[in-house]
Coordinates of C-alpha atoms and ligand atoms in Angstrom, one line a residue:
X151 CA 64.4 -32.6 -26.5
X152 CA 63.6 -29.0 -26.8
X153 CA 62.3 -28.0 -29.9
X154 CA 63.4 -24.3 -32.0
X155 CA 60.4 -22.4 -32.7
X156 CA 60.2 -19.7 -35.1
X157 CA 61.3 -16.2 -34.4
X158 CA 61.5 -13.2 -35.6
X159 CA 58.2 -13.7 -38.1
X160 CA 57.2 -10.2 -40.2
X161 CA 54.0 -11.1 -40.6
X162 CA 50.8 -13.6 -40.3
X163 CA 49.0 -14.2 -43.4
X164 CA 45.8 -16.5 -44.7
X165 CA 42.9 -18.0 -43.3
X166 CA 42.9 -20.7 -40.6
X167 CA 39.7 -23.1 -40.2
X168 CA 40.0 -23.6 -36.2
X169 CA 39.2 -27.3 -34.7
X170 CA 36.6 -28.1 -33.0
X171 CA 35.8 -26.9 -29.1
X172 CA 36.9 -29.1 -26.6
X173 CA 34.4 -28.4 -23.8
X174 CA 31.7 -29.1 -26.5
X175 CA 33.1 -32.2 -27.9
X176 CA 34.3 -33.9 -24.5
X177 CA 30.3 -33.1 -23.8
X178 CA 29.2 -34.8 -27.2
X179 CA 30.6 -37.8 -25.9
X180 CA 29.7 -38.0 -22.6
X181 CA 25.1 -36.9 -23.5
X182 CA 25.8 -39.3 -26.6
X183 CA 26.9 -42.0 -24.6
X184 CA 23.7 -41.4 -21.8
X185 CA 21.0 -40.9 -24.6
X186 CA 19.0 -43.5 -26.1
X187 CA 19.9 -43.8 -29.7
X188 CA 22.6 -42.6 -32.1
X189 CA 24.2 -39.4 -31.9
X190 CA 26.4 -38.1 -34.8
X191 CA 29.4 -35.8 -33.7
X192 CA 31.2 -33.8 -36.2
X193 CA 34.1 -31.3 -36.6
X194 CA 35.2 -33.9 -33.4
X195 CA 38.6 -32.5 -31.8
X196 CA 40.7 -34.9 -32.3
X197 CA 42.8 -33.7 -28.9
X198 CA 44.3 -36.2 -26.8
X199 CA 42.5 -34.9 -23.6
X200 CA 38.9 -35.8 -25.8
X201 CA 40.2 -39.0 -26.9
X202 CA 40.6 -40.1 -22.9
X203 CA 36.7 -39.3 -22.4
X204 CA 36.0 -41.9 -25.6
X205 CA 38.5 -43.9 -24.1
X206 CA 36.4 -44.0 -20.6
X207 CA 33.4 -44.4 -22.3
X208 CA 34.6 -47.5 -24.4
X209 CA 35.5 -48.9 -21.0
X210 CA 31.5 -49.0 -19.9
X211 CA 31.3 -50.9 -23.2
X212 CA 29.9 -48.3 -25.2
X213 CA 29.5 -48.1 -28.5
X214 CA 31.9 -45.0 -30.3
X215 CA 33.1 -45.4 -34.1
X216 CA 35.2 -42.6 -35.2
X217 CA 36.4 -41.9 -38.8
X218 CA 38.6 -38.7 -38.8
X219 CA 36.5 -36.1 -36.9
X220 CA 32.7 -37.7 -37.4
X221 CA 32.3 -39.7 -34.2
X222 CA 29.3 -42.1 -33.9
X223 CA 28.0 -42.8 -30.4
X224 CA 25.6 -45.6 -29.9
X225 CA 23.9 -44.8 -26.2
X226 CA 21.6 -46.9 -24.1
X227 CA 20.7 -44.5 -21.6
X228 CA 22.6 -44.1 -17.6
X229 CA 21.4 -48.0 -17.8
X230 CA 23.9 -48.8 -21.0
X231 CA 26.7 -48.1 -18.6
X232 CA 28.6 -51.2 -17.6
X233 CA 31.0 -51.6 -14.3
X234 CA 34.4 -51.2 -15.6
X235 CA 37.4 -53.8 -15.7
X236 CA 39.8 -51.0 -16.0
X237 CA 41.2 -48.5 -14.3
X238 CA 39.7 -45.0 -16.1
X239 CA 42.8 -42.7 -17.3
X240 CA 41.3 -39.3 -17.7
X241 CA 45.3 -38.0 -19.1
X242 CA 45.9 -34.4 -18.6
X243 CA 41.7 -33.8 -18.6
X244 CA 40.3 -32.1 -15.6
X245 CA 36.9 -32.0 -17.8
X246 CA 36.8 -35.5 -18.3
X247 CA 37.3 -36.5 -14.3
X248 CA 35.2 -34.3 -13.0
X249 CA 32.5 -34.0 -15.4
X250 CA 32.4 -38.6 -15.4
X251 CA 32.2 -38.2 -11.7
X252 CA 29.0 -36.5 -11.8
X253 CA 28.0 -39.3 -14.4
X254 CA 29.1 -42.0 -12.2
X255 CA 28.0 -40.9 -9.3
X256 CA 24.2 -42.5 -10.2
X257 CA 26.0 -45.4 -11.4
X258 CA 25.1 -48.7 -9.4
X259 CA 29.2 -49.3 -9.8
X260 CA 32.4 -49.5 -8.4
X261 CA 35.0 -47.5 -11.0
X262 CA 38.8 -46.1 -10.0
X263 CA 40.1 -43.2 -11.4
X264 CA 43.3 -42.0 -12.5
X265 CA 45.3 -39.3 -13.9
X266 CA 48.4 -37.9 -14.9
X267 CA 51.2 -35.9 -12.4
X268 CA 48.8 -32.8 -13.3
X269 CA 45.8 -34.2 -12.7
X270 CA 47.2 -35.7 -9.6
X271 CA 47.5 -32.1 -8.2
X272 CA 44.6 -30.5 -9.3
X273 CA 41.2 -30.2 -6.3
X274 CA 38.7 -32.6 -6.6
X275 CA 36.9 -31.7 -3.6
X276 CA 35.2 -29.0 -5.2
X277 CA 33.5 -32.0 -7.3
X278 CA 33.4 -34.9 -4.9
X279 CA 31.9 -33.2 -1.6
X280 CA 28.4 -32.3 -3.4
X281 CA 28.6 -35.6 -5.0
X282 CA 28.7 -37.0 -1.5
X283 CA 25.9 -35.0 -0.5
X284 CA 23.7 -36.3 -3.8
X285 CA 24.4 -40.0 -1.8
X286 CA 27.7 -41.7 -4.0
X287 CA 30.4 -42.9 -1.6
X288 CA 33.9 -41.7 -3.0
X289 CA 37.4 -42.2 -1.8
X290 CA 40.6 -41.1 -2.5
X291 CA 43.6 -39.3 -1.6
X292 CA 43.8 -36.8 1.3
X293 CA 40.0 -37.3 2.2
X294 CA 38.9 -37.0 -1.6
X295 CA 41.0 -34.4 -2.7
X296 CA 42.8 -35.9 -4.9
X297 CA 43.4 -38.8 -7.6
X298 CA 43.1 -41.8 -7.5
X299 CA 39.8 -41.6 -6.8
X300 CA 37.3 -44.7 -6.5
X301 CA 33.3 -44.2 -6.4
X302 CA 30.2 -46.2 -5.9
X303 CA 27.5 -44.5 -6.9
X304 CA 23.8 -45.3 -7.1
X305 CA 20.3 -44.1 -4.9
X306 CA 21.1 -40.2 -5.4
X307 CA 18.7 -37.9 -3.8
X308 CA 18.7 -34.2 -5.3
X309 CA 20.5 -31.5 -3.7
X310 CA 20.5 -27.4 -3.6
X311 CA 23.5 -26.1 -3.7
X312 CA 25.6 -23.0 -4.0
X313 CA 29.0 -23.3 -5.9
X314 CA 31.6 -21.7 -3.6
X315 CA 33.8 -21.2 -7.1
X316 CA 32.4 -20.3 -10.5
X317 CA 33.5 -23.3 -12.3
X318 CA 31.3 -24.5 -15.3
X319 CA 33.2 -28.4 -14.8
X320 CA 31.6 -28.6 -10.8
X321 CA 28.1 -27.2 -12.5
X322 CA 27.8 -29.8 -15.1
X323 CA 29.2 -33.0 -13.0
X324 CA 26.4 -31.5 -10.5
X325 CA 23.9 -31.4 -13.5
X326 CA 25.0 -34.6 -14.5
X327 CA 24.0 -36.1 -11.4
X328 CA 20.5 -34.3 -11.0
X329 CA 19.7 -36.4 -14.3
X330 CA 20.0 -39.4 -12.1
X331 CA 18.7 -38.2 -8.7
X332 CA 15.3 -38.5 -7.2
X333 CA 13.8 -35.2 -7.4
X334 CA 14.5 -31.7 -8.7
X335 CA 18.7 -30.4 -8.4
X336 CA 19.4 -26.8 -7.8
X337 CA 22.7 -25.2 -8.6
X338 CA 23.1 -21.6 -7.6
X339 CA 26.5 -20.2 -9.6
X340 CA 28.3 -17.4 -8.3
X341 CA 28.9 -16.2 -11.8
X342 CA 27.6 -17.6 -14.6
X343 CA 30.0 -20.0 -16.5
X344 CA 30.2 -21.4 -19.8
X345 CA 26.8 -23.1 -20.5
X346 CA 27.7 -25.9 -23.1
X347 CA 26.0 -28.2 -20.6
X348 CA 22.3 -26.8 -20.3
X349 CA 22.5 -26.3 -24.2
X350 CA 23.4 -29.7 -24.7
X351 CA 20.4 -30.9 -22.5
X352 CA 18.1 -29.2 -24.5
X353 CA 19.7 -30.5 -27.8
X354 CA 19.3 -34.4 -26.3
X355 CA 15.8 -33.1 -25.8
X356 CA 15.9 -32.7 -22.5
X357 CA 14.5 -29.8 -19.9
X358 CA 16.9 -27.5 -17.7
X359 CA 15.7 -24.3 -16.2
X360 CA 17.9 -21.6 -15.9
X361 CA 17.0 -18.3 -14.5
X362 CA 19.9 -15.8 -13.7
X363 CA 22.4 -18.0 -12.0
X364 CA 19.9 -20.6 -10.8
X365 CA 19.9 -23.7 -12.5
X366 CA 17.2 -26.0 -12.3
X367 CA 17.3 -29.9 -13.4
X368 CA 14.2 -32.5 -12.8
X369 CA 16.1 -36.1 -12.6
X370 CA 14.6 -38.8 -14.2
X371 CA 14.7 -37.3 -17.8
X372 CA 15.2 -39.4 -20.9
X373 CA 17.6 -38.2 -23.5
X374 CA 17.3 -39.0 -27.3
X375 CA 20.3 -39.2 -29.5
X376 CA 20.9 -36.2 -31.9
X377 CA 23.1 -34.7 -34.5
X378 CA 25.9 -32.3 -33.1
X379 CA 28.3 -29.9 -35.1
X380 CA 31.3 -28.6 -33.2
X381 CA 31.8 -25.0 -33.6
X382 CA 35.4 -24.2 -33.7
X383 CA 37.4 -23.6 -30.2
X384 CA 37.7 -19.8 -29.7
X385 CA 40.2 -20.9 -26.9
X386 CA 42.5 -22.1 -30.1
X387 CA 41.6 -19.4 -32.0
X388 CA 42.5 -16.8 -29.1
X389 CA 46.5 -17.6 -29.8
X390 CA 45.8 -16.5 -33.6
X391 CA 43.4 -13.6 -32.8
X392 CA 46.1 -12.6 -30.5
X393 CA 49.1 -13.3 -32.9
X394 CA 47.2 -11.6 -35.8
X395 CA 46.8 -8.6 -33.1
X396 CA 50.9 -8.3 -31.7
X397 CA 52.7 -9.3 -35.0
X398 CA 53.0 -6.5 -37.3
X399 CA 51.9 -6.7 -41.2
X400 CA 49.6 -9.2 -39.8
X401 CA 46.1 -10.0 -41.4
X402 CA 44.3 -13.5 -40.4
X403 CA 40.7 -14.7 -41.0
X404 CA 39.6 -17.8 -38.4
X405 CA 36.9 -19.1 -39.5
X406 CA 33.6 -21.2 -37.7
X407 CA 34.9 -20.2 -34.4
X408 CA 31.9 -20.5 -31.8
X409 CA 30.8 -17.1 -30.4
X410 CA 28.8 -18.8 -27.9
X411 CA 28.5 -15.1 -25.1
X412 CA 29.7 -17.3 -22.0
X413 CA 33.2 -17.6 -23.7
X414 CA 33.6 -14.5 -26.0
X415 CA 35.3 -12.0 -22.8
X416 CA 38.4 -12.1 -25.4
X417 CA 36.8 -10.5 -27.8
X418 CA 35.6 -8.0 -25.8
X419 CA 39.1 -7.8 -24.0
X420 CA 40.9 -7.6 -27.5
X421 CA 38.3 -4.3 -28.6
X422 CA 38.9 -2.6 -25.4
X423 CA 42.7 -2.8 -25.8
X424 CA 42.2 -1.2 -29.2
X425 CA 42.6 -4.3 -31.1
X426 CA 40.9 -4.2 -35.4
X427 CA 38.9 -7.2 -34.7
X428 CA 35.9 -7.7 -36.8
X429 CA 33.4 -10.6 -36.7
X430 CA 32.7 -11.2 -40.1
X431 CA 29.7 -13.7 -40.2
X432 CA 27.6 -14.4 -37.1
X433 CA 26.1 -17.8 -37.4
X434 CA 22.9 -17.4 -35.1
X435 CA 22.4 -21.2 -33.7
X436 CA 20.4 -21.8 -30.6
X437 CA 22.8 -24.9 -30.0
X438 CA 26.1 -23.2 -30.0
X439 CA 26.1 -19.5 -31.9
X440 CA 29.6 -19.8 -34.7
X441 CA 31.1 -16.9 -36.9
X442 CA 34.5 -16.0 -39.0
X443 CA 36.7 -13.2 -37.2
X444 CA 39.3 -11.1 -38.6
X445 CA 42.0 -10.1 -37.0
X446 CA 44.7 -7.7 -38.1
X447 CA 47.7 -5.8 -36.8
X448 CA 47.2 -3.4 -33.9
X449 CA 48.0 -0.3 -32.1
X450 CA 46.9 -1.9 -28.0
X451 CA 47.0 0.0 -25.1
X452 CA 46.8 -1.9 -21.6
X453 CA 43.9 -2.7 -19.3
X454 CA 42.1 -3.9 -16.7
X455 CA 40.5 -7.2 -16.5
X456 CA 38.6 -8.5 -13.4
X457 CA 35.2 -9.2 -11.9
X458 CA 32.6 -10.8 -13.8
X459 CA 34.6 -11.8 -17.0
X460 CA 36.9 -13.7 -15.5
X461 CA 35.2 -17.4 -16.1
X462 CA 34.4 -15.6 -19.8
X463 CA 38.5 -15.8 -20.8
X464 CA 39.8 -18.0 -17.9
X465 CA 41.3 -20.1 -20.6
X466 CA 43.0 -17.0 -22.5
X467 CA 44.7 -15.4 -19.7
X468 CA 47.9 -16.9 -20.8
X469 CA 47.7 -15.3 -24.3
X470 CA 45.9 -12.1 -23.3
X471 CA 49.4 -11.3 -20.9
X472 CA 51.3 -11.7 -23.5
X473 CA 49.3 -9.6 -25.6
X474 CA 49.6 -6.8 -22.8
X475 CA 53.6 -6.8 -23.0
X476 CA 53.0 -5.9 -26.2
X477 CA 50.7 -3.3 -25.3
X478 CA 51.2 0.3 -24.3
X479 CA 50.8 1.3 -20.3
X480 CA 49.9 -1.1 -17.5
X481 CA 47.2 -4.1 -17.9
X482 CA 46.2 -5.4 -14.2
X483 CA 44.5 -8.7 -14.2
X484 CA 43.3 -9.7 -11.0
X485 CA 40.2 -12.1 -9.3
X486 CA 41.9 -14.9 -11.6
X487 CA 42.3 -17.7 -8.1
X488 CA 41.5 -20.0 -10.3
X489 CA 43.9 -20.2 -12.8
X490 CA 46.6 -21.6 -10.0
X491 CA 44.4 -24.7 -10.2
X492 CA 44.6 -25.4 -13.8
X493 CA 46.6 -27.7 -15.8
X494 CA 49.4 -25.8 -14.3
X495 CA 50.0 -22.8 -11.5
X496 CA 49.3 -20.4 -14.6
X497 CA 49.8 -17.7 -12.5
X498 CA 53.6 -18.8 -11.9
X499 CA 54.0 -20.1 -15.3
X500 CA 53.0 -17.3 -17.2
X501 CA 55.2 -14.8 -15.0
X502 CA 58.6 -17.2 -15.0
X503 CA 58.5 -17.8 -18.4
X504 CA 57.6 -14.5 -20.5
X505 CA 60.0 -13.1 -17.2
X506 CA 62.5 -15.2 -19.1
X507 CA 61.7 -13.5 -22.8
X508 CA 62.2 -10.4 -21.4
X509 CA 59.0 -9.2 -20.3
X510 CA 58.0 -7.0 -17.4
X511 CA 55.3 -9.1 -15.2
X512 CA 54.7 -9.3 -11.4
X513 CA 52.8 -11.8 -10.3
X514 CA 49.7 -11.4 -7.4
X515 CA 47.9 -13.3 -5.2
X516 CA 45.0 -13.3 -8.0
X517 CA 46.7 -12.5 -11.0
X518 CA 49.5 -10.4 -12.3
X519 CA 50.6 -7.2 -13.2
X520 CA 52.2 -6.6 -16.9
X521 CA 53.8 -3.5 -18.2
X522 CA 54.0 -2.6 -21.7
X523 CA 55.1 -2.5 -23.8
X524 CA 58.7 -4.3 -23.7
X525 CA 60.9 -6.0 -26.2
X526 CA 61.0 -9.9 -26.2
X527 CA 64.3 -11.4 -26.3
X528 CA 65.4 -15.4 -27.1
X529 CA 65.4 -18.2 -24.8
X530 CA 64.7 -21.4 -23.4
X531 CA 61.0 -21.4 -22.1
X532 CA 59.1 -24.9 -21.2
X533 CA 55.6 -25.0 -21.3
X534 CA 55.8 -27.4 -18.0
X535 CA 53.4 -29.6 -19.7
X536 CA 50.7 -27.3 -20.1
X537 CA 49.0 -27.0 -23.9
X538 CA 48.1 -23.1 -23.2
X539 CA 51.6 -22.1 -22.1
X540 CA 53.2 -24.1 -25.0
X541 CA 51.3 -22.0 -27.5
X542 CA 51.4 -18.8 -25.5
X543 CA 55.0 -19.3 -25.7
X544 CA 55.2 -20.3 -29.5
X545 CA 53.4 -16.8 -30.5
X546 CA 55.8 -14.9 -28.1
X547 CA 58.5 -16.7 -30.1
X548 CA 57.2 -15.3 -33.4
X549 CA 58.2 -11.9 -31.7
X550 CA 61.8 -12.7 -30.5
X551 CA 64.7 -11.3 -32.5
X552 CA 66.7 -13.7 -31.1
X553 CA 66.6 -18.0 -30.4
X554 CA 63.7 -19.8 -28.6
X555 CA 63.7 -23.3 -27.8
X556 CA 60.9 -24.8 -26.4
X557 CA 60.7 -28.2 -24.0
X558 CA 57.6 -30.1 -23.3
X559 CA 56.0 -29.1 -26.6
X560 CA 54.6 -32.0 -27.0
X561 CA 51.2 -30.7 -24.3
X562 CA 50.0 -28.7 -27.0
X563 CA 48.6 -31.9 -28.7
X564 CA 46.3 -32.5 -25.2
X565 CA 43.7 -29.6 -27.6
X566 CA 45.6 -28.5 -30.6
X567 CA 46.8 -31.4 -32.5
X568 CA 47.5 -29.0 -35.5
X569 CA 48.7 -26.3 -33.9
X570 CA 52.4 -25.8 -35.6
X571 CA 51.0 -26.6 -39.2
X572 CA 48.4 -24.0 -38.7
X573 CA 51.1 -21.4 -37.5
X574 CA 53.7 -22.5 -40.4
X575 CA 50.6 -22.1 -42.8
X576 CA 50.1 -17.9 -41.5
X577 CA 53.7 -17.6 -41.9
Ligands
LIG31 C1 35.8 -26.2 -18.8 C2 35.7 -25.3 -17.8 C3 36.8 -24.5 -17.3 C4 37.9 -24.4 -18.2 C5 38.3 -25.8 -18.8 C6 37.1 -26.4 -19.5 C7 34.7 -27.0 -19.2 O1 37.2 -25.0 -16.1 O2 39.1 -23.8 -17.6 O3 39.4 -25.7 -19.7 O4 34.7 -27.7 -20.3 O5 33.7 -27.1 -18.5 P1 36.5 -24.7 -14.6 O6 35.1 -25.1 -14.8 O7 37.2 -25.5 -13.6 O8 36.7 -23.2 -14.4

């Protein structure tokens, strides 16, 4: 059943504490689960797509508690991994199945893995190939490309390679399996990518070198439980920052959002489209830098966004093209090839459904073209299962004059469980 969102809004108001970052806590789990010892997670998102990596992990009979967002892993290193009974159900998670692979690819096992109708389109080659070449046999659909996927793992010897895409989930599964290889791993990155996964090394107590876009990882290493705070997701906090930003009489404060520089291009974006964004407090951290931002109504002109930034806002490219309808002149975004392989063809999803609201967007072969700034009008959008398109199209709602309904809005829980209270709150 579609759902009626809210339209027509004159105005965003309060102060919104934003949960915690999924790529950090899905990683909590997974170094928590591999270390020796006790690791204490907190400010935990409680998403559905981080639930399915405890889920895995339980299912290698380890050790998680959980009371609301504290999670308490109990690891006994690589060798605390058990063969599982079960089939492993990563859900909608391209993080979890690709970052476990690299995990399970030094595993002495035999493990199936699954997924859900998106999952079951998205490449897995990128993943499973250098895998291969480490030494873990894995099968699955057309030649590995694609769920389900079975693995044997075990005897890894470490490899050099160079990442055809820039794509922080290959990096880490790589890292993951340099952990357990004989030798030293080398990973060269085209560009660099959101680096939750060295940090977190070094916060297990562990050693990765990293020099440019060469990262270097000795195998071997022992890993020592530790405490871990989740900064807030500046992914979530994008659709408010751009809300705040498009909605006039508009004035939001997000706090705790993690300013960590490999995922802050929408900041960046947001001040070169003329948007009054302020970072309030900058929490310097050497484990994951956090800070409050203020966003309030703006004047934005359009843009150009390519290049090096991409992987730095890959996730916000939904909500930054809707900003840009709302923005005077042309915004071009282009060298985006990757966001046809996310949870959803984003390039296709974006265009047909803002298309639908009225806006003026062409889609190309790397990105799309958006004219601004136009008027949105009502309809019935679906996110097509995909969390960031459900929200995208929630704020553009709060622009409409007119009806929007919404099907499939139930994907937004995958990494924003509280994502309507939090908008009724501002409103
Ligand atoms: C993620 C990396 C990105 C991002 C995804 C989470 C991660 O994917 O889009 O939402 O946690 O490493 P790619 O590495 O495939 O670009």
């Amino acid at each position: 059943m579609p759902i009626k969102l809210h339209t027509n809004v004159e105005g965003l108001n309060g102060e919104l504490a934003i949960p915690g970052d999924k790529s950090i806590s899905h990683r909590s789990i997974m170094f928590g689960a591999i270390a020796e010892g006790e690791t204490v997670v907190t400010n935990f998102l409680l998403g559905e797509d981080c639930l399915s990596t405890i889920d895995c992990f339980k299912k290698m009979g380890v050790i998680i508690e959980r009371q609301e967002e504290k999670v308490i892993i109990r690891g006994n290193g690589f060798e605390g991994l058990n063969e599982p009974s079960e089939v492993f159900d990563v859900g909608n998670s391209g993080t979890t199945i690709r970052l476990l692979l690299g995990i399970l690819a030094g595993r002495p096992f035999h493990s199936v893995l699954i997924g859900d109708q998106s999952i079951g389109k998205r490449p897995m080659t990128r993943v499973t190939m250098p895998l291969q070449l480490f030494g873990a046999a894995i099968n699955g659909r057309k030649n590995g490309e694609f769920t389900p996927l079975s693995i044997m793992g075990g005897n890894l010897k470490g490899i050099e390679y160079k990442l055809p895409v820039a794509s922080a989930q290959v990096k880490s599964s790589l890292l993951f399996a340099g952990l357990q290889a004989d030798g030293t791993t080398t990973v060269v990155e085209p560009v660099t990518t959101r680096d939750h996964t060295e940090r977190m090394i070094k916060q297990f107590g562990g050693e990765v070198e990293k020099i440019g876009t060469t990262i270097r990882i000795k195998g071997g290493q022992k890993l020592t439980g530790t405490s871990i705070h989740v900064p807030g997701d500046i992914s979530s906090a994008a659709f408010f920052l751009a809300a705040g930003a498009i909605i006039p009489e508009s004035e939001i404060k997000l706090t705790n959002v993690g300013l960590n520089p490999t995922r802050t291009g929408i900041i960046d974006i947001m001040k070169d489209m003329g948007a009054n964004i302020t970072i309030t407090q900058n929490i310097e951290n050497e484990f994951e830098p956090s800070g409050d931002i203020c966003i309030q109504s703006s004047a934005l002109k359009g843009t150009t966004i390519g290049g090096e930034i991409i992987p730095r806002l890959i996730d916000e490219i939904p909500i930054i093209a809707l900003m840009a309808t709302q923005a005077e002149g042309v915004t071009i975004i282009k060298d985006a090839h990757e966001l046809k392989v996310k949870e959803t063809n984003r390039i296709d999803t974006v265009v047909a459904e803002l298309t639908k609201l009225g806006a003026k967007i062409d889609a190309t072969e790397d990105g799309m073209i958006i004219y601004g700034k136009s008027e949105l009008t009502g309809g019935m959008v679906s996110s097509h299962g995909d969390h960031r398109i459900g929200m995208m199209l929630s704020i553009a709602a709060a622009l409409s004059k007119e009806d929007v309904y919404l099907e499939n809005e139930e994907a937004i829980y995958v990494s924003y469980p509280s994502f309507f209270d939090h908008l009724n709150s501002l409103i």
